[in-house]
Backbone as JSON Lines, residues from 0, in Angstrom:
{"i":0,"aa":"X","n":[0.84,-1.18,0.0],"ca":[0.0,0.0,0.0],"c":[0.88,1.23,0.0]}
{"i":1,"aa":"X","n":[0.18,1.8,-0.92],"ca":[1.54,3.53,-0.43],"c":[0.13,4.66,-0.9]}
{"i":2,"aa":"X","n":[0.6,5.8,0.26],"ca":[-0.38,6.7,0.35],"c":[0.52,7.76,-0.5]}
{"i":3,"aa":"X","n":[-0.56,8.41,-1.31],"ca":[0.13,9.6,-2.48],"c":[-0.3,10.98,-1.8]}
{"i":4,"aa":"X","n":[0.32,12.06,-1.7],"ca":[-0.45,13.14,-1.18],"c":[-1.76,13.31,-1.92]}
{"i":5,"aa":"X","n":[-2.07,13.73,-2.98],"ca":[-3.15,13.6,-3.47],"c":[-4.27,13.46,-4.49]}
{"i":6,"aa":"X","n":[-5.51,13.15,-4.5],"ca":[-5.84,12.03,-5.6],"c":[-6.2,12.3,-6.69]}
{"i":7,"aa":"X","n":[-4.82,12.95,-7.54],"ca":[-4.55,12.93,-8.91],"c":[-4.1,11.86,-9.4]}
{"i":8,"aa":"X","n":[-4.66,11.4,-10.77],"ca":[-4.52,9.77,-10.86],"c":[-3.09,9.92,-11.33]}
{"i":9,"aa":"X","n":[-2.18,10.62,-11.82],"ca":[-0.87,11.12,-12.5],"c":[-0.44,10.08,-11.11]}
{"i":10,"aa":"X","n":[-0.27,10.89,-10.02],"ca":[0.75,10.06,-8.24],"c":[0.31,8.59,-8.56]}
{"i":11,"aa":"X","n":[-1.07,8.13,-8.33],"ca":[-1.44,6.86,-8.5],"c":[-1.06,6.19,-9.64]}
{"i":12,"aa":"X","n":[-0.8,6.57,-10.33],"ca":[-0.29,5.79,-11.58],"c":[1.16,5.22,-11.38]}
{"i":13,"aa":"X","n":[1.84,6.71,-11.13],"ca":[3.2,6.34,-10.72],"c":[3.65,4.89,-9.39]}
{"i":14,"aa":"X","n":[2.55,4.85,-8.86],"ca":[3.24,4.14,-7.49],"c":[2.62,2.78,-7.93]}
{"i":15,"aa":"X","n":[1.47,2.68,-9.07],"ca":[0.86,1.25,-9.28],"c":[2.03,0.45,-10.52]}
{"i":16,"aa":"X","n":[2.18,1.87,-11.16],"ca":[3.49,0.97,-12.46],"c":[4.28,0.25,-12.13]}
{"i":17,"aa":"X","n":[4.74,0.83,-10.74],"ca":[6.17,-0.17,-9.91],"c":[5.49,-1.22,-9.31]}
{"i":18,"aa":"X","n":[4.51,-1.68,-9.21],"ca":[3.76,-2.78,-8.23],"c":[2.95,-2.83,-7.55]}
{"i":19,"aa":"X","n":[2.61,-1.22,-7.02],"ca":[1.57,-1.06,-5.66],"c":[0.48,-1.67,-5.84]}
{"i":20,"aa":"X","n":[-0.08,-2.98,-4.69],"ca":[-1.29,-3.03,-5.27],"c":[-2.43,-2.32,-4.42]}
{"i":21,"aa":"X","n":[-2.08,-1.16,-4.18],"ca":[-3.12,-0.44,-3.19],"c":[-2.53,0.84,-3.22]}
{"i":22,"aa":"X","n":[-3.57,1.94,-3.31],"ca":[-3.34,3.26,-2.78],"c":[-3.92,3.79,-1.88]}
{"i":23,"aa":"X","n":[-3.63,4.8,-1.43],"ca":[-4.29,5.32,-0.31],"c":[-4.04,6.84,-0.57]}
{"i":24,"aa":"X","n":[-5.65,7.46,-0.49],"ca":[-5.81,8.6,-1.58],"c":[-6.3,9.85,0.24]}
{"i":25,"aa":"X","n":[-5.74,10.64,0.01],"ca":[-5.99,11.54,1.51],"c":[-7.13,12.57,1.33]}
{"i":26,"aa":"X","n":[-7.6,13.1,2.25],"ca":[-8.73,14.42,1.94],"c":[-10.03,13.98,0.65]}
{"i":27,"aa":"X","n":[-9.88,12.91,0.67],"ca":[-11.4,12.44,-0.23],"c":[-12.65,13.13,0.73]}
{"i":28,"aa":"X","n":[-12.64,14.72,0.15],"ca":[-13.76,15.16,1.36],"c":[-14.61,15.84,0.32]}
{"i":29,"aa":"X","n":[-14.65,15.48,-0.55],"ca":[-15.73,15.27,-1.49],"c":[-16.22,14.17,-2.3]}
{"i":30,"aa":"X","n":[-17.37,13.78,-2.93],"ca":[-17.98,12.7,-3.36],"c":[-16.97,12.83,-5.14]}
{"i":31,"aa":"X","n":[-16.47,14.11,-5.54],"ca":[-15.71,14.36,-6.98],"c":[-14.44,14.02,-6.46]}
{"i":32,"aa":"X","n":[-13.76,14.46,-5.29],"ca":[-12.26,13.8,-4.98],"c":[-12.4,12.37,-4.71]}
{"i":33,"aa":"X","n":[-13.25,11.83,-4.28],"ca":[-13.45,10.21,-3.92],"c":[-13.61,9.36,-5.49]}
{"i":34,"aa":"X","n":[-14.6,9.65,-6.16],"ca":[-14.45,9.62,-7.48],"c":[-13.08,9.59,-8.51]}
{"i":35,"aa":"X","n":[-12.37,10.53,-8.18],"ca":[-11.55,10.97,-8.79],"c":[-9.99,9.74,-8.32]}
{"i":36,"aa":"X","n":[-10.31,9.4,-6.95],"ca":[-9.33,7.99,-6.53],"c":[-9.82,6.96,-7.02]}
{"i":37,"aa":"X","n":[-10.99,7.15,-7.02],"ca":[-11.66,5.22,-8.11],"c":[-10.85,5.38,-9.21]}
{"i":38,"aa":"X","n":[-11.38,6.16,-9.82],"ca":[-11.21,6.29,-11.11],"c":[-9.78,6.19,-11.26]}
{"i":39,"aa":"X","n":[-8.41,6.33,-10.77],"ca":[-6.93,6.59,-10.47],"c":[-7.17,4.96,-10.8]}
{"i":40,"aa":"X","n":[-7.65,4.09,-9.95],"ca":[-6.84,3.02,-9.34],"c":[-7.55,2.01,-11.03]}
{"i":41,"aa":"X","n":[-8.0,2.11,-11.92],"ca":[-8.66,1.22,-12.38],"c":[-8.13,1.39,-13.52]}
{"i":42,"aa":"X","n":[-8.0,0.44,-15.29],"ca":[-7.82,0.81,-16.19],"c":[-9.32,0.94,-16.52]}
{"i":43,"aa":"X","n":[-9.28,1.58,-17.9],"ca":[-10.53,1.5,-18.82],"c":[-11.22,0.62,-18.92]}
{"i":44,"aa":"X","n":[-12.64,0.3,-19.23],"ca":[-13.55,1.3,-18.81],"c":[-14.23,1.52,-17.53]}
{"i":45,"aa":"X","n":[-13.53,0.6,-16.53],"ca":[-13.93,0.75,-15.65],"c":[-12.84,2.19,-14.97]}
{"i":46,"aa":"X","n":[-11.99,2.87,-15.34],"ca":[-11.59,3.94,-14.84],"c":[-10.87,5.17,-15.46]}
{"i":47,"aa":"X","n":[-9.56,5.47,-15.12],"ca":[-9.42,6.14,-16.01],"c":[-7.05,6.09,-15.78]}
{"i":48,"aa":"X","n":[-6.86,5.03,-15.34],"ca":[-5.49,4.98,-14.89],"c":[-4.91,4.63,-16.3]}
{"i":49,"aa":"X","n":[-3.85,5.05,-16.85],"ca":[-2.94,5.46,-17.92],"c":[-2.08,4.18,-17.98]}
{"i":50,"aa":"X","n":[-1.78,4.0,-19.33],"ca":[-1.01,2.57,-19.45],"c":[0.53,2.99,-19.13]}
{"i":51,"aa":"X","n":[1.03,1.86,-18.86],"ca":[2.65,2.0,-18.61],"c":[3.07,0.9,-17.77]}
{"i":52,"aa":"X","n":[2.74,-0.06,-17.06],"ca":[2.78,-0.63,-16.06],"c":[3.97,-2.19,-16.35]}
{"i":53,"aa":"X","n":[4.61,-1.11,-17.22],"ca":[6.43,-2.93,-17.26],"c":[6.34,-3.22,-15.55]}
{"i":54,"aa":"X","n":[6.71,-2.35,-15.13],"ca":[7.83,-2.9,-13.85],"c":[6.51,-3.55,-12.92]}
{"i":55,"aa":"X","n":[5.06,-2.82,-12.89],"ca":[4.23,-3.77,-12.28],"c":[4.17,-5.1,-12.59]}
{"i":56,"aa":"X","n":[3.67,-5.36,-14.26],"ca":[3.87,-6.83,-15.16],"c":[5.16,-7.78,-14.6]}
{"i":57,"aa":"X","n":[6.44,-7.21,-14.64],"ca":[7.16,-7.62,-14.17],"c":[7.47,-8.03,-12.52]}
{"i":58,"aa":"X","n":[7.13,-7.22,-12.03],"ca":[6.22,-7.78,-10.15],"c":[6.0,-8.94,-10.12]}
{"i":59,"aa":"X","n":[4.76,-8.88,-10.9],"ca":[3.23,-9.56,-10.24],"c":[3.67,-11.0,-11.2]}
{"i":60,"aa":"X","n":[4.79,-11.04,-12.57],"ca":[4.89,-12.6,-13.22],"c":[3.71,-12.27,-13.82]}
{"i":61,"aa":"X","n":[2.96,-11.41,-14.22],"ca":[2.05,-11.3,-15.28],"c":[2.59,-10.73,-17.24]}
{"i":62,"aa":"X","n":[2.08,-11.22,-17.88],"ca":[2.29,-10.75,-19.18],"c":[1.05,-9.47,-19.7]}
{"i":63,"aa":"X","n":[1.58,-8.57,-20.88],"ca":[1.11,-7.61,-20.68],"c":[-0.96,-8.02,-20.9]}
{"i":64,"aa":"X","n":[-0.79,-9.31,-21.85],"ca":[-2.39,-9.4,-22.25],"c":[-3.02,-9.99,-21.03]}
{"i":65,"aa":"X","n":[-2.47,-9.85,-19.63],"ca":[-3.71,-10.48,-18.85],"c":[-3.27,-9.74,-17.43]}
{"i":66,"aa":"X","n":[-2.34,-8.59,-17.7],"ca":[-2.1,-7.33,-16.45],"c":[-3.43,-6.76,-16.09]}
{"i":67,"aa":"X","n":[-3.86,-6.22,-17.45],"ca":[-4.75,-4.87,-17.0],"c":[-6.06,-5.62,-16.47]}
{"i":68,"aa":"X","n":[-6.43,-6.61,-16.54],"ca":[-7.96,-7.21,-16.22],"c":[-7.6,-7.6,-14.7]}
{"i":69,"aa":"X","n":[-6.69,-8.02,-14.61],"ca":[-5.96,-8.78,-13.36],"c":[-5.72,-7.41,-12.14]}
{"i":70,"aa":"X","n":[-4.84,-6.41,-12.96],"ca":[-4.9,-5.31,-12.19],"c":[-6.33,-4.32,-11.59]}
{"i":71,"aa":"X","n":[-6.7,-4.75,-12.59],"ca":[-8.46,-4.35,-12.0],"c":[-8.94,-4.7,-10.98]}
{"i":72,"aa":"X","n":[-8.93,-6.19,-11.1],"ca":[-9.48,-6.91,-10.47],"c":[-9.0,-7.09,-8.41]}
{"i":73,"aa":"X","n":[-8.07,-6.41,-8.85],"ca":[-6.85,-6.35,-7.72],"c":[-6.26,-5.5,-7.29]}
{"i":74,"aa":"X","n":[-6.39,-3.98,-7.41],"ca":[-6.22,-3.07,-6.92],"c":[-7.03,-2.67,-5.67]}
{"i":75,"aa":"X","n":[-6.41,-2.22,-4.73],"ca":[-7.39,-1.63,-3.34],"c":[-7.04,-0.07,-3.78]}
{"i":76,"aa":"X","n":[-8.13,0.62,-3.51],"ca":[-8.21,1.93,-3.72],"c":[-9.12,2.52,-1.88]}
{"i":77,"aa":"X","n":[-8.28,2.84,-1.43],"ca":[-8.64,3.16,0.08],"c":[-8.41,5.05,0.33]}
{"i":78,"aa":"X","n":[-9.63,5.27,0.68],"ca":[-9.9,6.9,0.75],"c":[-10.06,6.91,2.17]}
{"i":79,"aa":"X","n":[-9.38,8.24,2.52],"ca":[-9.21,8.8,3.82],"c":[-10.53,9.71,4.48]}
{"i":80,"aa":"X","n":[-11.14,9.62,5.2],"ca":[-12.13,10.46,5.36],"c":[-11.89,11.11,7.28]}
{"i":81,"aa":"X","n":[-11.57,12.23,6.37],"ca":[-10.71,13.06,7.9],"c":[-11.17,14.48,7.74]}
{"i":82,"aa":"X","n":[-11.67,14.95,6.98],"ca":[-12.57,16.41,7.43],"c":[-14.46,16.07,7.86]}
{"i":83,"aa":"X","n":[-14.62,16.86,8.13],"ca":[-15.98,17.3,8.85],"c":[-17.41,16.94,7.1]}
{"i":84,"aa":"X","n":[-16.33,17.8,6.39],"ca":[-17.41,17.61,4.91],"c":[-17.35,16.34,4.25]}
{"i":85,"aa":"X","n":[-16.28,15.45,4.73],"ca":[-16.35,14.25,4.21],"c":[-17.54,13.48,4.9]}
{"i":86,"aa":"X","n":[-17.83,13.29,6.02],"ca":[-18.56,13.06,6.98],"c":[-20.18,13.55,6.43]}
{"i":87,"aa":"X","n":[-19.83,14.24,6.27],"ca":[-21.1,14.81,5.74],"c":[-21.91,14.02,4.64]}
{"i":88,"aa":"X","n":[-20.89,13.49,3.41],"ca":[-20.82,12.84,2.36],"c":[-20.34,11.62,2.01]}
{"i":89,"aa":"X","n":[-20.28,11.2,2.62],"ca":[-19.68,9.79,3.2],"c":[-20.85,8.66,2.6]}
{"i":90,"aa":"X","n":[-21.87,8.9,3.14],"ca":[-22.61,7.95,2.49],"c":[-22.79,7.94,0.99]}
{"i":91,"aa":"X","n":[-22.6,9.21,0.44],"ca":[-22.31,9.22,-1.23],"c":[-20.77,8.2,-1.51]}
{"i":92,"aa":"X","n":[-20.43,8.86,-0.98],"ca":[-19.07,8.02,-1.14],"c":[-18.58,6.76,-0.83]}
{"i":93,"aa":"X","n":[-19.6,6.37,0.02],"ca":[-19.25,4.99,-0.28],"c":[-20.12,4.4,-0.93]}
{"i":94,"aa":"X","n":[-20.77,4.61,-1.3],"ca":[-21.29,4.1,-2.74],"c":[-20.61,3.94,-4.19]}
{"i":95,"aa":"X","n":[-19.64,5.11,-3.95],"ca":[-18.9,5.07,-5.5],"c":[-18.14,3.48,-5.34]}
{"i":96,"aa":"X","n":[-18.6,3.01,-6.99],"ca":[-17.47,1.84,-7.69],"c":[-15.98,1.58,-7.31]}
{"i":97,"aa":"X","n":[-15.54,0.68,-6.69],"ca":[-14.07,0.27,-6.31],"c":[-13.8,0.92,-5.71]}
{"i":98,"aa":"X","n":[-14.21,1.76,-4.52],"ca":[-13.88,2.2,-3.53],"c":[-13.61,1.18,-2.71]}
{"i":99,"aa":"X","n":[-12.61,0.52,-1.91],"ca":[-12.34,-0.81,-1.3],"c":[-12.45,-0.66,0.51]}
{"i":100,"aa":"X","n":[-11.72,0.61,0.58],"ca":[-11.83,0.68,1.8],"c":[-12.23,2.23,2.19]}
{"i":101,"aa":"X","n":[-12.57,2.51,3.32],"ca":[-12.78,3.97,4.19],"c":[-11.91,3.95,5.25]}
{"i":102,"aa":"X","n":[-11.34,4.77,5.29],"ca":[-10.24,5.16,6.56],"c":[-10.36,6.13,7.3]}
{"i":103,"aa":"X","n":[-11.01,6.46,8.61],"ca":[-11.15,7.31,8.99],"c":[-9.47,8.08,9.79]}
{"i":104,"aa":"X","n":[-8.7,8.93,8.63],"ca":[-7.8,9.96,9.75],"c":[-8.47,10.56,10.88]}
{"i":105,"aa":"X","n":[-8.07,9.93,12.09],"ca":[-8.96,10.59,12.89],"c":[-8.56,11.91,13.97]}
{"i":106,"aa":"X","n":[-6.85,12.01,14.17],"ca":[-6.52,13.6,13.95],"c":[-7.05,14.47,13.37]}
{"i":107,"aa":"X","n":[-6.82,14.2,12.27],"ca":[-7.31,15.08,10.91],"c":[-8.56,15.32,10.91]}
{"i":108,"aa":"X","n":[-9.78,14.42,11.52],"ca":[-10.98,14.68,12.19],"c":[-11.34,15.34,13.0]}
{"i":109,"aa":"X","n":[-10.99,15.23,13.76],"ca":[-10.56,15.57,15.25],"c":[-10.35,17.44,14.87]}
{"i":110,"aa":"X","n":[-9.03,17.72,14.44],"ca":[-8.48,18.93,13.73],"c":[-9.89,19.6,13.2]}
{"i":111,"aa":"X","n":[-10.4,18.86,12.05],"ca":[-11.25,19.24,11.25],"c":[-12.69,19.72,11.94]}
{"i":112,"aa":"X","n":[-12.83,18.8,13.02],"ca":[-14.45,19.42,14.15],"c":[-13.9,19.97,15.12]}
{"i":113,"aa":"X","n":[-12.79,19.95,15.97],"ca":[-13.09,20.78,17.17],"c":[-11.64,21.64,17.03]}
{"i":114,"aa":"X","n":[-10.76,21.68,16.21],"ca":[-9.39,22.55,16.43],"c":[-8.2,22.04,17.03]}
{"i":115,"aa":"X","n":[-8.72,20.98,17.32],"ca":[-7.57,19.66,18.22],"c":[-7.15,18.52,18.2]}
{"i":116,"aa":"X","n":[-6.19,17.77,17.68],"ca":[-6.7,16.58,17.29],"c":[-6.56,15.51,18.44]}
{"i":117,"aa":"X","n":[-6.2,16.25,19.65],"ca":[-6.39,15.5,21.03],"c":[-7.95,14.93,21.53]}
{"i":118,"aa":"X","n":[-8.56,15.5,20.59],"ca":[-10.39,15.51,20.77],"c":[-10.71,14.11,20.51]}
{"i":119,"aa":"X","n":[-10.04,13.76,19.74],"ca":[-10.92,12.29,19.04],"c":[-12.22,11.74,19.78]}
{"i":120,"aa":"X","n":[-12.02,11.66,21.58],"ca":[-13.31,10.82,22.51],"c":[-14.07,11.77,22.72]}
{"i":121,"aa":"X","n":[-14.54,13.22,21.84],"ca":[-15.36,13.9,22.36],"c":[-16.9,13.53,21.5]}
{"i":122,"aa":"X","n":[-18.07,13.93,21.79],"ca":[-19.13,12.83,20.94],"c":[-19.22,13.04,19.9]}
{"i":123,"aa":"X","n":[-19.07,14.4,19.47],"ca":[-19.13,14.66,18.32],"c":[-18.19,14.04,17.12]}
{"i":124,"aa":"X","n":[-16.93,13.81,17.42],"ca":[-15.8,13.27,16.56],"c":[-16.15,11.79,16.52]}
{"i":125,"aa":"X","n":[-16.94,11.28,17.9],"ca":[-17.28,9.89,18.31],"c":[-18.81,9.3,17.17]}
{"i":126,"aa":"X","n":[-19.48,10.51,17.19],"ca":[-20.35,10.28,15.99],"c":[-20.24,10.13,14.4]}
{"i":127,"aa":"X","n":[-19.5,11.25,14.15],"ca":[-18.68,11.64,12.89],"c":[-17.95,9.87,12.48]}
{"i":128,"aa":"X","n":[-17.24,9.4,13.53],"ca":[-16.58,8.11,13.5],"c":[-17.63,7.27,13.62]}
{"i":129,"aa":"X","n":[-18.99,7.29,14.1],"ca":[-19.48,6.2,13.93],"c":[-20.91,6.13,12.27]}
{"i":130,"aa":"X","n":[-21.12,7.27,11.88],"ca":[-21.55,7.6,10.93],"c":[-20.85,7.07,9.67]}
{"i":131,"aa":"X","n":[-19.04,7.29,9.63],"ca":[-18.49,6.58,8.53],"c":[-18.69,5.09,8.73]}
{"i":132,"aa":"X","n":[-18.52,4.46,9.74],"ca":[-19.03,3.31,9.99],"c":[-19.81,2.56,9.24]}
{"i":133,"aa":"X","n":[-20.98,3.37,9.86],"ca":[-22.33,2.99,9.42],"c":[-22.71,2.77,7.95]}
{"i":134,"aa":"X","n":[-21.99,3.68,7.25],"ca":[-22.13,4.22,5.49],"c":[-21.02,2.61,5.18]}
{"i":135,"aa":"X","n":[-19.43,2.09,5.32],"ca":[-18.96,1.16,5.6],"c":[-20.17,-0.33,5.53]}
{"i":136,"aa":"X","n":[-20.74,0.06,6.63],"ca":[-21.41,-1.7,7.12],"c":[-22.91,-1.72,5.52]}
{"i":137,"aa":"X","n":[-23.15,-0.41,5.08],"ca":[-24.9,-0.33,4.72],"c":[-24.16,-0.75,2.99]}
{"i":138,"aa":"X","n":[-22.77,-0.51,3.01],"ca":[-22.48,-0.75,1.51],"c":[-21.08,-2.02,1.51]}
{"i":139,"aa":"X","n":[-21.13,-2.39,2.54],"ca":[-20.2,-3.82,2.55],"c":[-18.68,-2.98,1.95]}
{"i":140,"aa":"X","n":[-18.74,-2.27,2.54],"ca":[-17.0,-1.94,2.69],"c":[-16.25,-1.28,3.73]}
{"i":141,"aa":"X","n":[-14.98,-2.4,4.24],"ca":[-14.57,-2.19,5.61],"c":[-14.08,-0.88,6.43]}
{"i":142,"aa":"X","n":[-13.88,-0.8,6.84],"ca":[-13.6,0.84,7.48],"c":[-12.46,0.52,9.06]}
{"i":143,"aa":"X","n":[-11.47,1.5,8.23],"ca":[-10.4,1.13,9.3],"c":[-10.02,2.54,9.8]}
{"i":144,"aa":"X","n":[-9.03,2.48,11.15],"ca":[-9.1,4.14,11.72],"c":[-6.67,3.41,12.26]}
{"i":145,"aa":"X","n":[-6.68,4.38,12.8],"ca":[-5.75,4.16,13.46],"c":[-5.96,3.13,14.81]}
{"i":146,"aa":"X","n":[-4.78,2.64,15.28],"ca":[-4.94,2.12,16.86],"c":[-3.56,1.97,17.17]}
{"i":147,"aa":"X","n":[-3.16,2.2,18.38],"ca":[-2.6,2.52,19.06],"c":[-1.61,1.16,20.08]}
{"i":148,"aa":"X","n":[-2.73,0.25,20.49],"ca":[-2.27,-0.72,20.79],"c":[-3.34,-1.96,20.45]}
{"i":149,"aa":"X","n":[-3.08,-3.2,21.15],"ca":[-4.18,-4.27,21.1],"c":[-5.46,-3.97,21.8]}
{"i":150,"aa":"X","n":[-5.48,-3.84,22.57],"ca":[-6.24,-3.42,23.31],"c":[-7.3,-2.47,22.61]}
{"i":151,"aa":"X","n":[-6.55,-1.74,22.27],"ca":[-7.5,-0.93,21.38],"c":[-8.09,-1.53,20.56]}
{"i":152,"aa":"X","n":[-7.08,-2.23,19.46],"ca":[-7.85,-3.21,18.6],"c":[-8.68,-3.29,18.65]}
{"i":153,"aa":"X","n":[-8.7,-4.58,19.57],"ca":[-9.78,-5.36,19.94],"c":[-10.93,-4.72,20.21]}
{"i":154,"aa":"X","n":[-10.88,-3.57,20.72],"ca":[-12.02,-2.8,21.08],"c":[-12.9,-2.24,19.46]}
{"i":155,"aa":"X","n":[-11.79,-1.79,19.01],"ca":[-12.71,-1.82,17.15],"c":[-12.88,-2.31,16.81]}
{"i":156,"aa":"X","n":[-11.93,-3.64,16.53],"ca":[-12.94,-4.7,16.04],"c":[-14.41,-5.13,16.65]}
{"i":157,"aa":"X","n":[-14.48,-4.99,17.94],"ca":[-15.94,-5.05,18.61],"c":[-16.93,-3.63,17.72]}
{"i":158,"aa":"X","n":[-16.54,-2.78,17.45],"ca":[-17.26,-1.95,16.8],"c":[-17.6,-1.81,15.48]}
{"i":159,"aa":"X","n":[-17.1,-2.46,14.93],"ca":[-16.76,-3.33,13.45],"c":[-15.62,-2.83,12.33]}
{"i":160,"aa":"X","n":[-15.21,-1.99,13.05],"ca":[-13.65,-1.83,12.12],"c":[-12.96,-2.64,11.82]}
{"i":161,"aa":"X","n":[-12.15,-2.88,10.11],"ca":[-11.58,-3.8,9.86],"c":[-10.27,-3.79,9.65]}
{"i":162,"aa":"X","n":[-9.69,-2.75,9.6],"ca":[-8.32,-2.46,9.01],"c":[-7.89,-1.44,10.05]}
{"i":163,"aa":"X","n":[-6.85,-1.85,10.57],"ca":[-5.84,-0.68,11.27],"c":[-4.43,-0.14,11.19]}
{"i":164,"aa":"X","n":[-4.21,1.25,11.05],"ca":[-3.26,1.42,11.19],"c":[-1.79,1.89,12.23]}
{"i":165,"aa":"X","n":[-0.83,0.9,12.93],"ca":[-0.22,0.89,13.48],"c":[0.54,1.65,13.85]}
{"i":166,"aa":"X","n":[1.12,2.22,14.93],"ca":[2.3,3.35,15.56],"c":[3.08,3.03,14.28]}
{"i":167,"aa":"X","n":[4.03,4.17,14.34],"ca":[4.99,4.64,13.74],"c":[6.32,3.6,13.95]}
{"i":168,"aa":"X","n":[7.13,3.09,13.73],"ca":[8.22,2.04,14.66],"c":[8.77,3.13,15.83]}
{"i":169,"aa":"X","n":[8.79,4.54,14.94],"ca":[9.35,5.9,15.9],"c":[8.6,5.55,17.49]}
{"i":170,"aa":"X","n":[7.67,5.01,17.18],"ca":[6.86,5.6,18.7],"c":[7.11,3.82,19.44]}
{"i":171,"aa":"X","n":[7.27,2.67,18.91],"ca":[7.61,1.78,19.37],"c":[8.89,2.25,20.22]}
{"i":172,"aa":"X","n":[10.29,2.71,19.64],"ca":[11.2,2.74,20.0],"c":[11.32,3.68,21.75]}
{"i":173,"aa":"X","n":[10.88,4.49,21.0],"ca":[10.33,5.53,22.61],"c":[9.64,4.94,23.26]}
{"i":174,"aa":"X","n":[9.31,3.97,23.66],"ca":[8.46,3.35,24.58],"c":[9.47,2.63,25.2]}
């Protein structure tokens, strides 16, 4: 997986030619920027990602006549939903085509509703997080946030989050 700053399919192209089989597209805080990462991660006609892909072909042991169907078929295209207006639109958005996953940044949430991103357990950020959820469970696509430790985990997975993302090794080491 490699996250591109942002979801111009030009970055996504670049990081899928070498192999990526996943992107991760940031500020999808509109239903046209969320769109605009489908559309990155897919060839024609199901999208709109640009041919070039040797060094992927060469990855994956695929030849070029059975890459692009294969790469379709196999790309994760995972959008970040970390402002207040994404939230808002979220249920549009997860509706869009090959959208694979929802990720709630929840700093960047946090930042985005109250000015802090120390906020995350306040209800409002706690709703906002359970609203993407909800949009997640009503269109069968998983929704992952950060966590911190197991413990935590485990506690999202009780809430139905499926995907998490782990400390930094930086913050392992300091411990």
């Amino acid at each position: 997986l490699v996250r591109v700053p942002w979801q111009e399919a030009w970055m996504a192209k670049r990081v899928m030619d070498v192999g990526s089989l996943g992107v991760i597209f940031p500020f999808c805080s509109t239903v046209e920027r969320a769109k605009q990462a489908s559309r990155a991660c897919r060839y024609p006609p199901l999208g709109c990602r640009g041919c070039g892909p040797t060094l992927a072909q060469l990855a994956w042991g695929l030849d070029e006549s059975k890459y692009y169907d294969w790469a379709n078929q196999n790309m994760l295209c995972i959008v970040i939903i970390e402002e207040e207006s994404a939230v808002k639109v979220v249920d549009e958005i997860a509706q869009i085509p090959h959208i694979d996953l929802l990720f709630i940044g929840t700093s960047d949430l946090s930042f985005s509703m109250t000015g802090d991103k120390r906020n995350v357990q306040t209800p409002a950020v706690q709703a906002a997080m359970a609203k993407v959820l909800a949009a997640g469970k009503k269109n069968k696509i998983p929704v992952g946030c950060p966590a911190g430790s197991a413990e935590q985990i485990k506690s999202l997975v009780g809430q139905g989050f499926r995907f998490f993302q782990a400390q930094p090794e930086i913050k392992f080491l300091q411990q």
